[in-house]
Tab-separated table of C-alpha atoms in Angstrom:
chain	number	residue	atom	x	y	z
A	185	UNK	CA	-31.722	-47.002	-107.284
A	186	UNK	CA	-32.557	-50.653	-107.952
A	187	UNK	CA	-35.060	-51.711	-105.266
A	188	UNK	CA	-33.040	-54.872	-104.673
A	189	UNK	CA	-30.203	-52.680	-103.443
A	190	UNK	CA	-32.407	-50.687	-101.067
A	191	UNK	CA	-33.293	-53.430	-98.608
A	192	UNK	CA	-30.100	-53.257	-96.590
A	193	UNK	CA	-28.826	-52.700	-93.084
A	194	UNK	CA	-30.294	-49.315	-92.162
A	195	UNK	CA	-27.374	-48.179	-90.053
A	196	UNK	CA	-24.844	-48.143	-92.875
A	197	UNK	CA	-27.145	-46.205	-95.167
A	198	UNK	CA	-27.630	-43.683	-92.390
A	199	UNK	CA	-23.878	-43.313	-91.823
A	200	UNK	CA	-23.561	-41.884	-95.338
A	201	UNK	CA	-25.784	-38.928	-94.645
A	202	UNK	CA	-26.325	-38.024	-91.034
A	203	UNK	CA	-22.883	-36.867	-89.815
A	204	UNK	CA	-22.760	-34.415	-92.700
A	205	UNK	CA	-26.225	-32.951	-92.261
A	206	UNK	CA	-25.607	-31.859	-88.684
A	207	UNK	CA	-23.192	-29.125	-89.656
A	208	UNK	CA	-25.133	-28.183	-92.762
A	209	UNK	CA	-28.241	-27.344	-90.771
A	210	UNK	CA	-26.572	-24.946	-88.385
A	211	UNK	CA	-27.508	-21.750	-90.332
A	212	UNK	CA	-31.053	-22.277	-89.052
A	213	UNK	CA	-30.075	-23.293	-85.530
A	214	UNK	CA	-30.353	-19.719	-84.270
A	215	UNK	CA	-34.084	-19.806	-85.075
A	216	UNK	CA	-34.651	-23.231	-83.610
A	217	UNK	CA	-36.350	-23.662	-80.293
A	218	UNK	CA	-36.596	-26.755	-78.203
A	219	UNK	CA	-39.736	-28.835	-78.124
A	220	UNK	CA	-42.089	-27.565	-75.452
A	221	UNK	CA	-45.647	-27.715	-74.151
A	222	UNK	CA	-48.431	-25.176	-74.153
A	223	UNK	CA	-49.611	-23.921	-70.787
A	224	UNK	CA	-48.520	-25.655	-67.591
A	225	UNK	CA	-48.135	-29.155	-69.030
A	226	UNK	CA	-44.826	-30.854	-68.164
A	227	UNK	CA	-45.331	-34.366	-69.523
A	228	UNK	CA	-46.651	-36.285	-72.525
A	229	UNK	CA	-46.422	-39.759	-74.056
A	230	UNK	CA	-46.966	-41.613	-77.333
A	231	UNK	CA	-47.242	-45.268	-78.214
A	232	UNK	CA	-44.818	-46.653	-80.753
A	233	UNK	CA	-44.550	-49.543	-83.172
A	234	UNK	CA	-41.405	-51.669	-83.072
A	235	UNK	CA	-40.183	-53.132	-86.369
A	236	UNK	CA	-36.728	-54.685	-86.694
A	237	UNK	CA	-35.947	-53.188	-83.285
A	238	UNK	CA	-36.591	-49.656	-84.608
A	239	UNK	CA	-39.095	-47.272	-82.965
A	240	UNK	CA	-41.775	-45.773	-85.228
A	241	UNK	CA	-43.676	-42.815	-83.814
A	242	UNK	CA	-46.475	-40.582	-85.180
A	243	UNK	CA	-45.205	-37.074	-85.978
A	244	UNK	CA	-47.230	-34.106	-87.207
A	245	UNK	CA	-45.470	-31.726	-89.616
A	246	UNK	CA	-46.869	-28.228	-90.139
A	247	UNK	CA	-50.166	-29.373	-88.586
A	248	UNK	CA	-50.565	-32.251	-91.053
A	249	UNK	CA	-50.189	-35.962	-90.494
A	250	UNK	CA	-49.547	-38.058	-88.586
A	251	UNK	CA	-46.479	-39.265	-90.483
A	252	UNK	CA	-44.431	-42.285	-89.447
A	253	UNK	CA	-40.954	-41.247	-88.292
A	254	UNK	CA	-38.169	-43.323	-86.757
A	255	UNK	CA	-37.123	-42.038	-83.325
A	256	UNK	CA	-33.366	-42.092	-83.561
A	257	UNK	CA	-30.639	-41.003	-81.119
A	258	UNK	CA	-28.167	-41.280	-84.002
A	259	UNK	CA	-29.366	-38.218	-85.949
A	260	UNK	CA	-29.106	-34.471	-85.383
A	261	UNK	CA	-31.569	-32.493	-87.504
A	262	UNK	CA	-34.999	-33.654	-88.539
A	263	UNK	CA	-34.448	-35.677	-91.722
A	264	UNK	CA	-37.262	-36.102	-94.255
A	265	UNK	CA	-36.570	-39.048	-96.540
A	266	UNK	CA	-39.914	-39.432	-98.333
A	267	UNK	CA	-40.109	-36.601	-100.844
A	268	UNK	CA	-43.902	-36.800	-101.253
A	269	UNK	CA	-44.169	-34.859	-98.007
A	270	UNK	CA	-42.746	-31.762	-99.770
A	271	UNK	CA	-45.774	-31.584	-102.060
A	272	UNK	CA	-48.211	-32.384	-99.249
A	273	UNK	CA	-46.831	-29.571	-97.082
A	274	UNK	CA	-46.463	-27.129	-100.001
A	275	UNK	CA	-42.928	-26.229	-98.899
A	276	UNK	CA	-41.279	-23.379	-100.790
A	277	UNK	CA	-37.991	-21.469	-100.759
A	278	UNK	CA	-36.009	-24.651	-100.137
A	279	UNK	CA	-32.261	-24.222	-100.226
A	280	UNK	CA	-30.617	-26.847	-102.478
A	281	UNK	CA	-27.373	-28.392	-101.286
A	282	UNK	CA	-25.017	-31.206	-102.265
A	283	UNK	CA	-23.907	-33.646	-99.591
A	284	UNK	CA	-20.828	-35.761	-100.187
A	285	UNK	CA	-21.307	-39.386	-99.275
A	286	UNK	CA	-19.485	-42.655	-99.510
A	287	UNK	CA	-18.182	-43.617	-102.918
A	288	UNK	CA	-15.996	-41.976	-105.530
A	289	UNK	CA	-17.147	-38.435	-106.194
A	290	UNK	CA	-20.794	-39.269	-105.489
A	291	UNK	CA	-23.056	-36.663	-103.925
A	292	UNK	CA	-26.538	-36.580	-102.464
A	293	UNK	CA	-28.965	-33.878	-103.599
A	294	UNK	CA	-30.921	-32.436	-100.704
A	295	UNK	CA	-32.680	-29.303	-99.481
A	296	UNK	CA	-32.635	-27.321	-96.270
A	297	UNK	CA	-35.755	-25.790	-94.784
A	298	UNK	CA	-36.528	-23.361	-91.974
A	299	UNK	CA	-40.284	-23.684	-92.508
A	300	UNK	CA	-40.885	-26.834	-90.497
A	301	UNK	CA	-42.864	-27.088	-87.297
A	302	UNK	CA	-43.302	-30.497	-85.678
A	303	UNK	CA	-45.544	-32.030	-83.034
A	304	UNK	CA	-45.178	-35.282	-81.114
A	305	UNK	CA	-47.826	-36.042	-78.526
A	306	UNK	CA	-48.592	-32.714	-76.842
A	307	UNK	CA	-45.126	-31.257	-77.542
A	308	UNK	CA	-44.277	-28.972	-80.435
A	309	UNK	CA	-41.375	-27.079	-81.962
A	310	UNK	CA	-41.079	-24.318	-84.581
A	311	UNK	CA	-38.207	-23.835	-87.033
A	312	UNK	CA	-36.656	-27.226	-86.419
A	313	UNK	CA	-33.521	-27.601	-88.602
A	314	UNK	CA	-34.537	-29.969	-91.384
A	315	UNK	CA	-32.749	-31.768	-94.199
A	316	UNK	CA	-35.000	-33.025	-97.012
A	317	UNK	CA	-33.617	-35.607	-99.420
A	318	UNK	CA	-34.380	-34.912	-103.072
A	319	UNK	CA	-34.959	-38.618	-103.669
A	320	UNK	CA	-35.592	-41.437	-101.232
A	321	UNK	CA	-32.150	-43.048	-101.410
A	322	UNK	CA	-32.583	-44.731	-98.012
A	323	UNK	CA	-35.648	-46.744	-98.996
A	324	UNK	CA	-36.804	-46.963	-95.383
A	325	UNK	CA	-40.335	-47.979	-96.322
A	326	UNK	CA	-38.978	-50.998	-98.226
A	327	UNK	CA	-36.740	-51.891	-95.306
A	328	UNK	CA	-39.451	-51.497	-92.644
A	329	UNK	CA	-42.484	-52.794	-94.514
A	330	UNK	CA	-44.533	-49.683	-93.709
A	331	UNK	CA	-44.508	-46.098	-94.975
A	332	UNK	CA	-41.687	-44.146	-93.299
A	333	UNK	CA	-41.228	-40.416	-93.863
A	334	UNK	CA	-38.015	-39.694	-91.988
A	335	UNK	CA	-36.027	-39.552	-88.768
A	336	UNK	CA	-36.399	-37.523	-85.564
A	337	UNK	CA	-33.494	-37.280	-83.161
A	338	UNK	CA	-31.442	-34.764	-81.205
A	339	UNK	CA	-33.908	-31.867	-80.966
A	340	UNK	CA	-36.452	-34.156	-79.317
A	341	UNK	CA	-34.047	-35.906	-76.948
A	342	UNK	CA	-32.372	-32.629	-75.987
A	343	UNK	CA	-35.713	-31.086	-75.014
A	344	UNK	CA	-36.880	-33.643	-72.466
A	345	UNK	CA	-36.064	-36.466	-70.136
A	346	UNK	CA	-37.130	-39.285	-72.465
A	347	UNK	CA	-38.159	-42.736	-71.270
A	348	UNK	CA	-38.303	-45.474	-73.908
A	349	UNK	CA	-40.259	-48.389	-72.501
A	350	UNK	CA	-39.704	-51.300	-74.856
A	351	UNK	CA	-41.919	-53.480	-72.639
A	352	UNK	CA	-45.048	-51.375	-73.117
A	353	UNK	CA	-43.970	-49.847	-76.473
A	354	UNK	CA	-44.420	-46.343	-75.127
A	355	UNK	CA	-42.287	-43.185	-75.123
A	356	UNK	CA	-42.827	-40.915	-72.096
A	357	UNK	CA	-41.208	-37.481	-72.032
A	358	UNK	CA	-40.953	-34.864	-69.303
A	359	UNK	CA	-39.552	-31.362	-69.203
A	360	UNK	CA	-36.037	-31.291	-67.677
A	361	UNK	CA	-36.144	-30.704	-63.942
A	362	UNK	CA	-39.552	-32.348	-63.506
A	363	UNK	CA	-39.492	-34.193	-60.201
A	364	UNK	CA	-39.754	-37.891	-60.953
A	365	UNK	CA	-38.061	-40.958	-59.526
A	366	UNK	CA	-36.307	-42.728	-62.378
A	367	UNK	CA	-35.561	-46.418	-62.047
A	368	UNK	CA	-32.426	-48.025	-63.401
A	369	UNK	CA	-28.652	-47.971	-63.271
A	370	UNK	CA	-27.060	-44.635	-64.167
A	371	UNK	CA	-24.721	-44.729	-67.188
A	372	UNK	CA	-22.698	-41.562	-67.964
A	373	UNK	CA	-23.219	-40.048	-71.428
A	374	UNK	CA	-21.130	-37.719	-73.548
A	375	UNK	CA	-23.080	-35.642	-76.065
A	376	UNK	CA	-20.761	-35.071	-79.042
A	377	UNK	CA	-22.001	-33.551	-82.316
A	378	UNK	CA	-25.584	-34.031	-81.115
A	379	UNK	CA	-25.118	-37.765	-80.433
A	380	UNK	CA	-24.846	-39.683	-77.130
A	381	UNK	CA	-21.718	-41.752	-76.432
A	382	UNK	CA	-20.960	-44.253	-73.682
A	383	UNK	CA	-18.093	-46.555	-72.783
A	384	UNK	CA	-18.590	-50.319	-72.799
A	385	UNK	CA	-16.177	-53.066	-71.826
A	386	UNK	CA	-15.512	-55.872	-74.294
A	387	UNK	CA	-13.836	-59.160	-73.382
A	388	UNK	CA	-12.333	-60.681	-76.519
A	389	UNK	CA	-10.067	-63.717	-76.309
A	390	UNK	CA	-7.538	-62.480	-78.864
A	391	UNK	CA	-7.465	-58.878	-77.564
A	392	UNK	CA	-8.186	-59.121	-73.850
A	393	UNK	CA	-10.339	-56.492	-72.143
A	394	UNK	CA	-11.108	-53.372	-74.212
A	395	UNK	CA	-12.765	-50.162	-73.033
A	396	UNK	CA	-14.665	-49.115	-76.153
A	397	UNK	CA	-16.300	-45.763	-76.893
A	398	UNK	CA	-19.540	-46.274	-78.821
A	399	UNK	CA	-22.348	-44.049	-80.041
A	400	UNK	CA	-25.721	-44.999	-78.571
A	401	UNK	CA	-27.838	-45.393	-81.693
A	402	UNK	CA	-31.329	-46.776	-81.231
A	403	UNK	CA	-31.908	-46.089	-84.929
A	404	UNK	CA	-29.513	-48.904	-85.840
A	405	UNK	CA	-31.099	-52.342	-85.796
A	406	UNK	CA	-27.931	-54.349	-85.138
A	407	UNK	CA	-26.413	-55.206	-81.728
A	408	UNK	CA	-22.963	-53.630	-82.040
A	409	UNK	CA	-20.780	-52.531	-84.929
A	410	UNK	CA	-17.033	-52.468	-84.207
A	411	UNK	CA	-15.217	-50.210	-86.629
A	412	UNK	CA	-11.898	-48.961	-85.287
A	413	UNK	CA	-9.293	-49.755	-82.660
A	414	UNK	CA	-6.336	-47.401	-82.182
A	415	UNK	CA	-7.319	-45.669	-85.459
A	416	UNK	CA	-6.949	-48.937	-87.355
A	417	UNK	CA	-9.559	-51.463	-88.463
A	418	UNK	CA	-11.063	-53.351	-85.543
A	419	UNK	CA	-9.597	-56.898	-85.576
A	420	UNK	CA	-11.985	-59.501	-86.959
A	421	UNK	CA	-12.467	-62.594	-84.791
A	422	UNK	CA	-11.498	-65.972	-86.264
A	423	UNK	CA	-15.076	-67.306	-86.162
A	424	UNK	CA	-16.528	-64.419	-88.228
A	425	UNK	CA	-18.227	-64.953	-91.574
A	426	UNK	CA	-18.163	-62.607	-94.599
A	427	UNK	CA	-21.318	-60.522	-94.955
A	428	UNK	CA	-22.757	-57.719	-97.040
A	429	UNK	CA	-23.519	-55.147	-94.343
A	430	UNK	CA	-25.211	-52.525	-96.465
A	431	UNK	CA	-24.974	-50.248	-99.463
A	432	UNK	CA	-23.078	-46.999	-99.950
A	433	UNK	CA	-23.398	-44.503	-102.769
A	434	UNK	CA	-20.406	-46.204	-104.393
A	435	UNK	CA	-21.735	-49.734	-103.988
A	436	UNK	CA	-22.071	-52.486	-101.375
A	437	UNK	CA	-20.425	-52.124	-97.972
A	438	UNK	CA	-18.806	-55.413	-97.141
A	439	UNK	CA	-17.454	-56.789	-93.912
A	440	UNK	CA	-17.896	-59.621	-91.474
A	441	UNK	CA	-20.245	-60.737	-88.741
A	442	UNK	CA	-18.964	-62.453	-85.603
A	443	UNK	CA	-19.499	-62.531	-81.859
A	444	UNK	CA	-18.119	-60.722	-78.832
A	445	UNK	CA	-17.901	-63.335	-76.038
A	446	UNK	CA	-18.683	-60.867	-73.258
A	447	UNK	CA	-19.784	-57.235	-73.066
A	448	UNK	CA	-20.459	-55.069	-70.030
A	449	UNK	CA	-22.527	-51.894	-69.915
A	450	UNK	CA	-22.194	-50.615	-66.392
A	451	UNK	CA	-22.976	-53.647	-64.230
A	452	UNK	CA	-24.966	-55.411	-66.938
A	453	UNK	CA	-23.260	-58.323	-68.685
A	454	UNK	CA	-24.211	-59.670	-72.111
A	455	UNK	CA	-22.769	-62.852	-73.636
A	456	UNK	CA	-22.089	-64.049	-77.195
A	457	UNK	CA	-23.143	-60.722	-78.688
A	458	UNK	CA	-23.531	-60.599	-82.485
A	459	UNK	CA	-21.063	-58.018	-83.814
A	460	UNK	CA	-20.528	-56.437	-87.229
A	461	UNK	CA	-17.114	-55.529	-88.632
A	462	UNK	CA	-17.413	-53.235	-91.666
A	463	UNK	CA	-14.463	-52.859	-93.992
A	464	UNK	CA	-12.546	-49.888	-92.633
A	465	UNK	CA	-12.293	-47.923	-95.883
A	466	UNK	CA	-16.032	-48.358	-96.548
A	467	UNK	CA	-17.204	-46.794	-93.283
A	468	UNK	CA	-14.858	-45.570	-90.560
A	469	UNK	CA	-12.158	-43.974	-92.715
A	470	UNK	CA	-14.734	-42.105	-94.803
A	471	UNK	CA	-17.035	-40.771	-92.101
A	472	UNK	CA	-14.585	-39.046	-89.769
A	473	UNK	CA	-15.438	-41.234	-86.773
A	474	UNK	CA	-11.906	-42.135	-85.719
A	475	UNK	CA	-12.639	-40.862	-82.205
A	476	UNK	CA	-14.938	-43.797	-81.520
A	477	UNK	CA	-14.719	-47.562	-81.665
A	478	UNK	CA	-18.175	-48.348	-82.908
A	479	UNK	CA	-21.935	-48.144	-82.718
A	480	UNK	CA	-24.254	-49.667	-80.096
A	481	UNK	CA	-27.575	-50.524	-81.717
A	482	UNK	CA	-31.097	-51.423	-80.770
A	483	UNK	CA	-30.654	-55.207	-80.746
A	484	UNK	CA	-28.928	-54.481	-77.422
A	485	UNK	CA	-30.781	-51.325	-76.373
A	486	UNK	CA	-34.208	-52.964	-76.735
A	487	UNK	CA	-33.266	-55.370	-73.911
A	488	UNK	CA	-33.605	-52.436	-71.514
A	489	UNK	CA	-36.163	-49.823	-70.639
A	490	UNK	CA	-34.107	-46.660	-71.061
A	491	UNK	CA	-34.380	-43.084	-69.839
A	492	UNK	CA	-32.236	-40.490	-71.631
A	493	UNK	CA	-31.365	-37.318	-69.714
A	494	UNK	CA	-29.270	-35.245	-72.104
A	495	UNK	CA	-29.315	-32.204	-69.800
A	496	UNK	CA	-27.383	-34.115	-67.123
A	497	UNK	CA	-25.519	-36.322	-69.629
A	498	UNK	CA	-26.721	-39.593	-68.169
A	499	UNK	CA	-29.016	-42.430	-69.114
A	500	UNK	CA	-30.772	-44.980	-66.927
A	501	UNK	CA	-30.865	-48.658	-67.872
A	502	UNK	CA	-33.329	-51.142	-66.406
A	503	UNK	CA	-33.338	-54.600	-67.967
A	504	UNK	CA	-36.686	-55.820	-69.265
A	505	UNK	CA	-38.162	-59.183	-70.215
A	506	UNK	CA	-36.115	-59.279	-73.431
A	507	UNK	CA	-32.755	-59.055	-71.649
A	508	UNK	CA	-31.970	-62.780	-71.663
A	509	UNK	CA	-33.027	-63.630	-75.205
A	510	UNK	CA	-30.125	-65.134	-77.173
A	511	UNK	CA	-28.345	-63.127	-79.849
A	512	UNK	CA	-29.043	-64.799	-83.170
A	513	UNK	CA	-27.970	-64.020	-86.700
A	514	UNK	CA	-30.019	-64.842	-89.790
A	515	UNK	CA	-29.787	-68.609	-90.404
A	516	UNK	CA	-31.066	-68.633	-93.995
A	517	UNK	CA	-28.786	-66.279	-95.924
A	518	UNK	CA	-31.774	-64.295	-97.209
A	519	UNK	CA	-32.388	-60.555	-97.139
A	520	UNK	CA	-35.965	-59.438	-97.686
A	521	UNK	CA	-37.438	-56.154	-98.884
A	522	UNK	CA	-41.042	-55.035	-99.259
A	523	UNK	CA	-42.955	-53.338	-102.029
A	524	UNK	CA	-46.054	-51.574	-100.713
A	525	UNK	CA	-47.889	-50.629	-103.902
A	526	UNK	CA	-50.390	-51.648	-105.135
A	527	UNK	CA	-50.307	-54.320	-102.380
A	528	UNK	CA	-47.674	-55.557	-99.967
A	529	UNK	CA	-45.247	-58.050	-101.570
A	530	UNK	CA	-41.999	-59.538	-100.223
A	531	UNK	CA	-38.948	-60.007	-102.431
A	532	UNK	CA	-35.474	-61.430	-101.895
A	533	UNK	CA	-32.868	-58.696	-102.272
A	534	UNK	CA	-29.700	-60.704	-101.645
A	535	UNK	CA	-28.440	-64.221	-101.043
A	536	UNK	CA	-25.376	-64.833	-98.856
A	537	UNK	CA	-22.703	-66.956	-100.599
A	538	UNK	CA	-22.615	-70.584	-99.431
A	539	UNK	CA	-25.708	-70.036	-97.309
A	540	UNK	CA	-28.687	-72.409	-96.902
A	541	UNK	CA	-30.660	-70.207	-99.319
A	542	UNK	CA	-28.009	-70.529	-102.028
A	543	UNK	CA	-27.816	-74.285	-101.497
A	544	UNK	CA	-31.603	-74.433	-101.892
A	545	UNK	CA	-31.387	-72.586	-105.257
A	546	UNK	CA	-33.114	-69.415	-104.030
A	547	UNK	CA	-32.411	-66.427	-106.308
A	548	UNK	CA	-32.260	-62.681	-105.882
A	549	UNK	CA	-35.505	-61.194	-107.147
A	550	UNK	CA	-37.656	-64.175	-106.148
A	551	UNK	CA	-40.984	-63.143	-104.649
A	552	UNK	CA	-41.914	-64.957	-101.436
A	553	UNK	CA	-45.534	-66.105	-101.681
A	554	UNK	CA	-45.713	-68.177	-98.508
A	555	UNK	CA	-43.551	-69.428	-95.631
A	556	UNK	CA	-44.357	-72.886	-94.284
A	557	UNK	CA	-47.519	-72.648	-96.404
A	558	UNK	CA	-48.690	-69.498	-94.583
A	559	UNK	CA	-49.367	-66.683	-97.044
A	560	UNK	CA	-47.038	-63.709	-96.657
A	561	UNK	CA	-50.131	-61.503	-97.002
A	562	UNK	CA	-50.828	-62.398	-93.357
A	563	UNK	CA	-47.220	-61.843	-92.194
A	564	UNK	CA	-45.136	-58.785	-91.378
A	565	UNK	CA	-41.366	-58.308	-91.512
A	566	UNK	CA	-40.971	-59.140	-87.839
A	567	UNK	CA	-42.703	-62.487	-88.436
A	568	UNK	CA	-40.472	-63.282	-91.408
A	569	UNK	CA	-37.252	-62.234	-89.669
A	570	UNK	CA	-38.117	-64.338	-86.616
A	571	UNK	CA	-38.840	-67.392	-88.770
A	572	UNK	CA	-35.559	-67.095	-90.685
A	573	UNK	CA	-33.562	-67.275	-87.451
A	574	UNK	CA	-35.839	-69.677	-85.604
A	575	UNK	CA	-33.564	-72.666	-85.049
A	576	UNK	CA	-30.439	-74.445	-86.235
A	577	UNK	CA	-31.421	-77.385	-88.446
A	578	UNK	CA	-35.069	-76.393	-88.815
A	579	UNK	CA	-36.602	-76.881	-92.257
A	580	UNK	CA	-38.451	-73.932	-93.794
A	581	UNK	CA	-40.671	-74.279	-96.885
A	582	UNK	CA	-40.779	-71.244	-99.163
A	583	UNK	CA	-43.265	-70.839	-102.002
A	584	UNK	CA	-41.724	-68.411	-104.457
A	585	UNK	CA	-42.719	-66.715	-107.685
A	586	UNK	CA	-39.837	-66.673	-110.152
A	587	UNK	CA	-40.730	-64.982	-113.419
A	588	UNK	CA	-44.289	-66.287	-113.218
A	589	UNK	CA	-43.383	-69.821	-112.162
A	590	UNK	CA	-44.474	-71.055	-108.737
A	591	UNK	CA	-41.694	-73.030	-107.029
A	592	UNK	CA	-41.536	-74.769	-103.649
A	593	UNK	CA	-38.124	-74.676	-101.949
A	594	UNK	CA	-36.944	-76.251	-98.690
A	595	UNK	CA	-34.305	-74.338	-96.733
A	596	UNK	CA	-32.546	-76.041	-93.846
A	597	UNK	CA	-31.595	-73.265	-91.425
A	598	UNK	CA	-28.031	-73.251	-90.189
A	599	UNK	CA	-26.424	-71.348	-87.323
A	600	UNK	CA	-23.394	-69.963	-89.121
A	601	UNK	CA	-21.722	-68.045	-86.268
């Protein structure tokens, strides 16, 4: 896959694969055990790194590592996306499978394994159901700017009461039934096909008040994606702008980005929430998710410190210091991806039509050398993303390498929604 097409919204790439792998892995489920501790231990914790609102944790696989994995409530089995791990772990007797994805007749080559043991903190599991992609079609390392090996989800969350503290960047997990006072408002969960669902209330001028069923997906970096309403495409608000929301096996997934004026989760109220509206046939109609309205992502979830209690089908929300930050969309029209080898370099993967970047004659494939005369060698993706949405009307100088020529471009940021 062209690397320019790999730096895309992670959620929509994930939608292609994950719902299908859950059922595929069930032949090994009878062997699988939950994560647990040795001896009398009941609790453990790990620190995490937060990039683009996504949680990166250290995971040991078959006593090797640590490997960077994304902790993700939106996946079922363990998913290994970086195929180099297969050679490192000397995995054998892998069962090849074909997974149908989005697009016309396209399929993903993958393997199943029942040879995987995993360890996070002091907790471990044997025979965890695992899907291993034959090639790294998700390009998570390019998207995140650091080496990512895969995704860990349901089998971890189903084993513990899991507290995600976005304030301290720490995951704390206890065995179910451990006596501990948990702070926060209780929100009922439904666990369906290994994923947690909640109901949120949306106030939309054109539609009135809507009780929406959404999957709680902290492995999606957006705020909320609204896909269906009454088994039809979710109506797009008049102030929305066209956007390329990701890439499917058959090509780009298009849609729109707008705002929900008011959203309530329990007693918490959020205003002017950035919302994505994928084209119905690209996502909802092809992924068998007609029983839900959308996907609640980590741009919202990271405003809380959250405790997941799958055993009792509840989660606790306690707002943190990020709760009141405004919801902002990219103001430049630029998407950025990273190449790690032989050294970290930032490239432009896509330019939004009629955006400030297009008006400034920025091209796809341009390498960003510096931003406001600060070398990108000293920046990470969080720094770049923050700068590109840092203020309506602000001027940003980009030094770019275009086919060996060094060019200086001025982009005037614009709040487009």
